[in-house]
Coordinates of C-alpha atoms in Angstrom, one line a residue:
M21 CA 14.6 195.7 -44.8
N22 CA 12.9 193.0 -42.8
G23 CA 15.8 192.6 -40.3
E24 CA 16.2 196.4 -40.0
L25 CA 12.5 196.8 -39.3
L26 CA 12.5 194.2 -36.5
R27 CA 15.6 195.9 -34.9
L28 CA 13.9 199.2 -35.1
I29 CA 10.7 197.9 -33.5
D30 CA 12.7 196.2 -30.7
S31 CA 14.7 199.4 -30.1
I32 CA 11.5 201.5 -29.8
H33 CA 9.9 198.9 -27.5
R34 CA 12.9 199.1 -25.1
D35 CA 13.5 202.9 -25.2
K36 CA 9.9 204.1 -25.2
R37 CA 8.2 201.3 -23.3
I38 CA 5.7 200.8 -26.1
D39 CA 4.3 197.3 -26.6
K40 CA 5.7 195.7 -29.8
E41 CA 2.3 194.6 -30.9
V42 CA 1.1 198.2 -30.9
I43 CA 4.0 199.2 -33.2
F44 CA 3.4 196.2 -35.5
E45 CA -0.3 197.1 -35.8
G46 CA 0.5 200.7 -36.5
I47 CA 2.9 199.9 -39.3
E48 CA 0.4 197.4 -40.8
T49 CA -2.4 200.1 -40.8
A50 CA -0.1 202.7 -42.3
L51 CA 1.1 200.3 -45.1
A52 CA -2.5 199.3 -45.9
S53 CA -3.4 202.9 -46.4
A54 CA -0.4 203.5 -48.6
V55 CA -1.0 200.4 -50.7
R56 CA -4.6 201.3 -51.2
K57 CA -3.6 204.8 -52.3
H58 CA -0.8 203.5 -54.6
F59 CA -3.1 201.0 -56.4
E60 CA -6.2 203.2 -56.2
M61 CA -8.1 200.4 -54.6
D62 CA -11.7 200.7 -53.4
E63 CA -11.1 198.2 -50.6
I64 CA -8.5 198.2 -47.8
P65 CA -5.9 195.5 -48.5
E66 CA -4.8 193.1 -45.8
I67 CA -1.2 193.7 -44.6
K68 CA 0.6 191.3 -42.3
I69 CA 4.1 191.5 -40.9
D70 CA 5.6 188.3 -39.6
R71 CA 6.5 188.9 -36.0
T72 CA 9.5 186.6 -36.2
T73 CA 11.1 187.2 -39.6
G74 CA 9.8 190.7 -40.3
K75 CA 8.6 189.6 -43.7
I76 CA 5.7 191.7 -45.1
A77 CA 2.8 190.1 -47.0
A78 CA 0.0 192.0 -48.7
R79 CA -3.2 190.7 -50.3
S80 CA -6.1 192.4 -52.0
E81 CA -9.4 191.0 -53.1
S82 CA -7.8 190.1 -56.5
G83 CA -4.9 188.3 -54.9
P84 CA -1.3 188.8 -53.5
I85 CA 0.4 192.1 -54.1
D86 CA 3.8 192.1 -55.9
P87 CA 6.5 192.0 -53.2
T88 CA 8.7 194.2 -55.3
V89 CA 6.2 197.0 -55.4
L90 CA 5.3 196.4 -51.8
G91 CA 9.0 196.8 -50.9
R92 CA 9.2 200.3 -52.4
I93 CA 6.0 201.4 -50.7
T94 CA 7.3 199.9 -47.4
A95 CA 10.5 201.9 -47.6
Q96 CA 8.6 205.1 -48.2
T97 CA 5.8 204.5 -45.6
A98 CA 7.4 202.5 -42.7
K99 CA 9.5 205.4 -41.3
Q100 CA 6.5 207.8 -41.3
A101 CA 4.2 205.2 -39.9
I102 CA 6.7 204.4 -37.1
I103 CA 7.2 208.0 -36.2
Q104 CA 3.5 208.7 -36.0
K105 CA 2.8 205.5 -34.0
I106 CA 5.6 206.4 -31.6
K107 CA 4.0 209.7 -30.9
D108 CA 0.6 208.2 -30.4
A109 CA 1.8 205.3 -28.3
E110 CA 4.2 207.3 -26.3
G111 CA 1.5 209.7 -25.4
D112 CA -0.7 206.8 -24.3
V113 CA 2.2 205.4 -22.1
I114 CA 2.9 208.8 -20.6
F115 CA -0.7 209.5 -19.9
T116 CA -1.3 206.1 -18.3
D117 CA 1.8 206.3 -16.2
M118 CA 1.3 209.9 -15.1
E119 CA -2.4 209.6 -14.4
T120 CA -1.5 207.2 -11.6
K121 CA 0.7 209.8 -10.1
T122 CA -1.9 212.5 -9.8
K123 CA -1.8 214.1 -6.3
E124 CA 1.7 212.7 -5.8
I125 CA 5.0 214.7 -5.4
L126 CA 7.5 214.4 -8.2
T127 CA 11.0 215.7 -8.4
G128 CA 12.2 217.2 -11.6
S129 CA 14.6 219.8 -13.1
V130 CA 13.8 223.3 -14.3
L131 CA 14.1 223.2 -18.1
R132 CA 13.0 226.7 -19.1
F133 CA 10.6 229.6 -18.4
E134 CA 7.6 230.5 -20.5
H135 CA 5.5 233.6 -19.8
G136 CA 5.9 233.2 -16.1
N137 CA 5.4 229.5 -16.1
I138 CA 8.2 227.0 -15.3
I139 CA 8.7 224.1 -17.6
V140 CA 10.0 221.1 -15.6
T141 CA 11.4 217.8 -16.9
V142 CA 10.3 214.8 -14.9
S143 CA 11.7 211.5 -16.1
K144 CA 12.4 213.0 -19.5
I145 CA 8.7 214.2 -19.6
E146 CA 7.9 217.9 -19.7
A147 CA 5.4 219.3 -17.2
V148 CA 4.3 222.8 -16.4
L149 CA 4.3 224.7 -13.1
P150 CA 1.9 227.6 -13.9
K151 CA 2.6 231.0 -12.3
T152 CA -0.6 230.6 -10.3
E153 CA 0.7 227.4 -8.7
Q154 CA 4.0 228.9 -7.7
V155 CA 4.6 230.1 -4.2
P156 CA 5.1 233.9 -4.1
G157 CA 8.7 234.7 -3.4
E158 CA 10.2 231.4 -4.6
S159 CA 12.6 231.6 -7.5
Y160 CA 14.5 229.0 -9.5
R161 CA 17.3 228.7 -11.9
I162 CA 17.5 226.5 -15.0
G163 CA 18.8 223.1 -14.1
E164 CA 17.8 223.4 -10.4
R165 CA 16.0 220.5 -8.8
I166 CA 12.4 221.1 -7.8
K167 CA 9.6 219.2 -6.0
A168 CA 6.0 219.7 -7.0
L169 CA 2.6 218.1 -6.7
V170 CA 0.9 216.6 -9.9
I171 CA -2.6 218.2 -9.9
S172 CA -3.7 217.4 -13.4
V173 CA -2.9 215.0 -16.3
K174 CA -4.8 215.6 -19.6
K175 CA -4.5 214.1 -23.0
Q176 CA -4.5 216.6 -25.8
G177 CA -4.2 214.7 -29.1
A178 CA -0.9 212.9 -29.1
K179 CA 0.4 215.2 -26.4
V180 CA 0.0 214.9 -22.6
K181 CA -0.4 218.1 -20.5
I182 CA 0.9 217.6 -17.0
T183 CA 0.2 220.5 -14.5
L184 CA 2.2 220.8 -11.3
S185 CA 1.7 222.8 -8.1
R186 CA 3.6 224.0 -5.0
M187 CA 0.7 226.0 -3.7
H188 CA -1.9 223.2 -3.3
P189 CA -2.6 222.1 0.4
D190 CA -2.0 218.5 -0.7
F191 CA 1.6 219.4 -1.4
V192 CA 2.1 219.9 2.3
R193 CA 0.0 216.8 3.0
R194 CA 2.3 214.6 0.9
L195 CA 5.4 216.1 2.5
F196 CA 4.0 215.1 5.9
E197 CA 3.2 211.6 4.7
R198 CA 6.8 211.3 3.4
E199 CA 8.4 212.6 6.5
I200 CA 6.2 211.3 9.4
P201 CA 6.1 207.4 9.6
E202 CA 3.1 207.5 11.9
I203 CA 1.1 209.3 9.2
A204 CA 2.3 206.9 6.5
D205 CA 1.2 203.9 8.6
K206 CA -2.1 205.5 9.5
T207 CA -1.4 205.7 13.2
V208 CA -1.7 209.5 12.9
E209 CA -4.4 210.9 10.6
I210 CA -4.5 214.3 8.9
K211 CA -8.0 215.4 9.6
D212 CA -7.8 218.6 7.6
I213 CA -5.3 221.1 6.2
V214 CA -5.6 224.7 5.1
R215 CA -2.9 226.8 3.6
E216 CA -1.9 230.2 2.3
G217 CA 1.2 229.2 0.3
G218 CA 4.4 230.8 1.4
V219 CA 2.9 232.3 4.5
R220 CA 1.2 229.8 6.8
T221 CA -0.3 226.3 6.9
K222 CA -2.6 224.9 9.6
I223 CA -2.8 221.1 9.7
A224 CA -5.1 219.2 12.1
V225 CA -4.0 215.8 13.2
A226 CA -5.4 213.0 15.4
S227 CA -3.9 209.7 16.7
S228 CA -5.7 206.4 16.7
N229 CA -3.3 205.1 19.3
P230 CA -3.7 206.7 22.8
K231 CA 0.1 206.1 23.4
V232 CA 1.0 208.2 20.4
D233 CA 0.9 212.0 20.6
A234 CA -0.2 213.2 17.2
T235 CA 1.4 216.6 17.3
G236 CA 4.6 215.3 19.0
A237 CA 5.0 212.7 16.2
C238 CA 4.7 215.4 13.6
V239 CA 7.2 217.7 15.3
G240 CA 9.8 215.0 16.1
V241 CA 12.6 215.1 18.6
R242 CA 13.8 218.7 18.9
G243 CA 11.7 219.5 15.9
A244 CA 13.8 217.3 13.5
R245 CA 10.8 216.1 11.4
I246 CA 9.0 219.4 11.0
K247 CA 12.3 221.1 10.2
N248 CA 12.7 219.2 7.0
I249 CA 9.2 220.1 5.9
V250 CA 9.7 223.8 6.7
E251 CA 13.0 223.8 4.8
E252 CA 11.2 222.4 1.7
L253 CA 8.6 225.1 2.0
N254 CA 11.3 227.8 2.4
G255 CA 10.4 228.8 5.9
E256 CA 6.6 228.8 5.6
K257 CA 5.0 228.7 9.1
I258 CA 3.2 225.5 10.0
D259 CA 0.8 225.2 12.9
I260 CA 0.2 221.6 13.9
I261 CA -3.3 221.4 15.5
Q262 CA -4.6 218.7 17.8
W263 CA -7.9 217.6 16.3
N264 CA -10.9 217.5 18.8
D265 CA -14.5 216.6 18.1
D266 CA -15.6 219.2 20.7
L267 CA -16.0 222.4 18.7
P268 CA -15.0 225.0 21.3
T269 CA -11.8 223.0 22.0
L270 CA -11.1 222.6 18.2
I271 CA -11.5 226.4 17.7
K272 CA -9.1 227.1 20.6
N273 CA -6.6 224.7 19.1
A274 CA -7.1 226.2 15.6
M275 CA -6.2 229.7 16.8
K276 CA -2.6 228.5 17.6
P277 CA -0.1 230.0 18.3
V278 CA -2.5 232.2 20.3
E279 CA -3.7 231.2 23.8
V280 CA -7.5 231.5 23.8
E281 CA -9.1 232.4 27.1
A282 CA -12.7 231.5 26.2
V283 CA -15.0 230.6 23.3
E284 CA -18.6 231.6 22.7
I285 CA -20.6 229.6 20.1
D286 CA -23.7 230.9 18.3
E287 CA -25.4 227.9 16.6
S288 CA -28.0 230.1 14.9
T289 CA -25.4 232.0 12.9
K290 CA -22.7 229.4 13.0
R291 CA -20.3 232.0 14.3
A292 CA -17.8 231.7 17.2
K293 CA -16.3 234.5 19.3
V294 CA -12.9 233.9 20.8
F295 CA -11.5 235.9 23.7
V296 CA -7.8 236.6 24.1
R297 CA -5.7 238.9 26.1
S298 CA -5.2 242.3 24.7
D299 CA -1.5 241.8 24.1
Q300 CA -2.4 238.7 22.0
M301 CA -4.9 240.5 19.7
S302 CA -2.6 241.2 16.8
L303 CA -1.2 237.7 16.9
A304 CA -4.7 236.2 17.0
I305 CA -5.8 238.1 13.9
G306 CA -2.5 237.7 12.1
K307 CA -0.9 239.7 9.3
K308 CA -3.8 240.9 7.0
G309 CA -6.2 238.7 9.0
Q310 CA -4.4 235.5 7.9
N311 CA -4.4 233.6 11.2
I312 CA -8.1 234.0 12.0
R313 CA -8.9 233.4 8.3
L314 CA -7.1 230.0 8.3
A315 CA -8.6 229.1 11.7
S316 CA -12.1 229.7 10.2
K317 CA -11.4 227.6 7.2
L318 CA -10.1 224.8 9.3
T319 CA -13.1 224.7 11.7
K320 CA -15.7 225.6 9.0
W321 CA -17.0 228.3 11.4
E322 CA -16.8 232.1 11.1
I323 CA -14.6 233.3 14.0
D324 CA -14.6 236.8 15.6
V325 CA -11.9 237.7 18.1
A326 CA -12.2 240.0 21.1
S327 CA -10.0 241.2 23.9
I328 CA -10.9 239.6 27.3
E329 CA -10.1 242.9 29.1
S330 CA -12.4 244.9 26.8
E331 CA -15.2 242.4 27.4
E332 CA -14.8 242.5 31.2
A333 CA -14.8 246.3 31.1
E334 CA -18.0 246.3 29.0
N335 CA -19.6 243.8 31.3
N336 CA -18.7 245.9 34.4
S337 CA -20.1 249.0 32.6
S338 CA -23.4 247.2 31.9
E339 CA -23.7 246.0 35.5
K340 CA -23.3 249.5 36.9
S341 CA -25.7 251.1 34.4
P342 CA -29.1 250.2 36.0
A343 CA -27.9 251.4 39.4
S344 CA -26.7 254.6 37.9
N345 CA -30.1 255.1 36.3
Q346 CA -31.9 254.6 39.7
D347 CA -29.6 257.0 41.4
L348 CA -30.4 259.6 38.8
K349 CA -34.1 259.0 39.3
N350 CA -33.8 259.4 43.1
E351 CA -31.7 262.5 42.7
T352 CA -34.2 264.0 40.3
E353 CA -37.1 263.2 42.7
G354 CA -35.2 264.8 45.6
K355 CA -34.6 267.9 43.6
A356 CA -38.3 268.1 42.7
D357 CA -39.3 268.0 46.4
E358 CA -37.1 271.0 47.3
P359 CA -38.9 273.5 45.1
A360 CA -42.3 272.3 46.6
K361 CA -41.0 273.1 50.1
L362 CA -39.8 276.5 49.1
T363 CA -43.2 277.4 47.6
S364 CA -45.2 276.4 50.7
E365 CA -43.1 278.7 52.8

């Protein structure tokens, strides 16, 4: 039994990455409980397993416990104690390991589907990609490889619940950090990122090196770098925005791919009005208001869009209005004089 116990503990240590001492202590605790129950003791007996030989010794307040009786209890209890300790310790190892990977991208395989959720195996560990964190339109098959962001790691008893996401903006952030060396080495900084998963992402970047073009670094030669990211996002549109501390300029950039003609800022209401050509209006607003909505989120300002032609027409109308009123007045006064002359005659 002693040699078998040591071999079992060593095997668990290697396969499950659980510290041997943790396993030894777990078995000792379980044996102490079993011995106390067997002998109907008031006190908890002292159990010690020799770490080298595997020999088990037990002692109560009245003295050593019969090794023969102890052997029978050990055979009955050790397996159960080891199984429970493995569950507890394995959960601790998984939690500690996965907690350090929060907000990192992991690659796993689709294991099964449960009520719209996708169960993914990552390094033999099960994680869940909830329906709410899946990108609309994406579909997967069992066994298919999938990348996702770890957004939550929680301990629930002996189990660990790992939640993944492909919708979170940081999923795109991590893809850029992986693909763009200048972002990884901090030459280019991601200032902010907003996203509507599966539709469009706007990412604002700035360079700490005047010789490095932030947007150019992200796009790559002939779009090679951004192409890999777009492929992982299944064709999601990505607008790479040049960050600028000047608010009107930042708002202009945030409206990309639209060319903004002018920007008006209202500090009192924290609203901005952007002017674009009439043929750019639908693009500026975007499908279901998505482009202007993301631009507002990126700049932290409410943005309204107007046609430059309509504004010019309105201004011209306003300028003519006073003159027209004066003409009407003069015309009315002239008409008033005429009847007076007729009467005098």
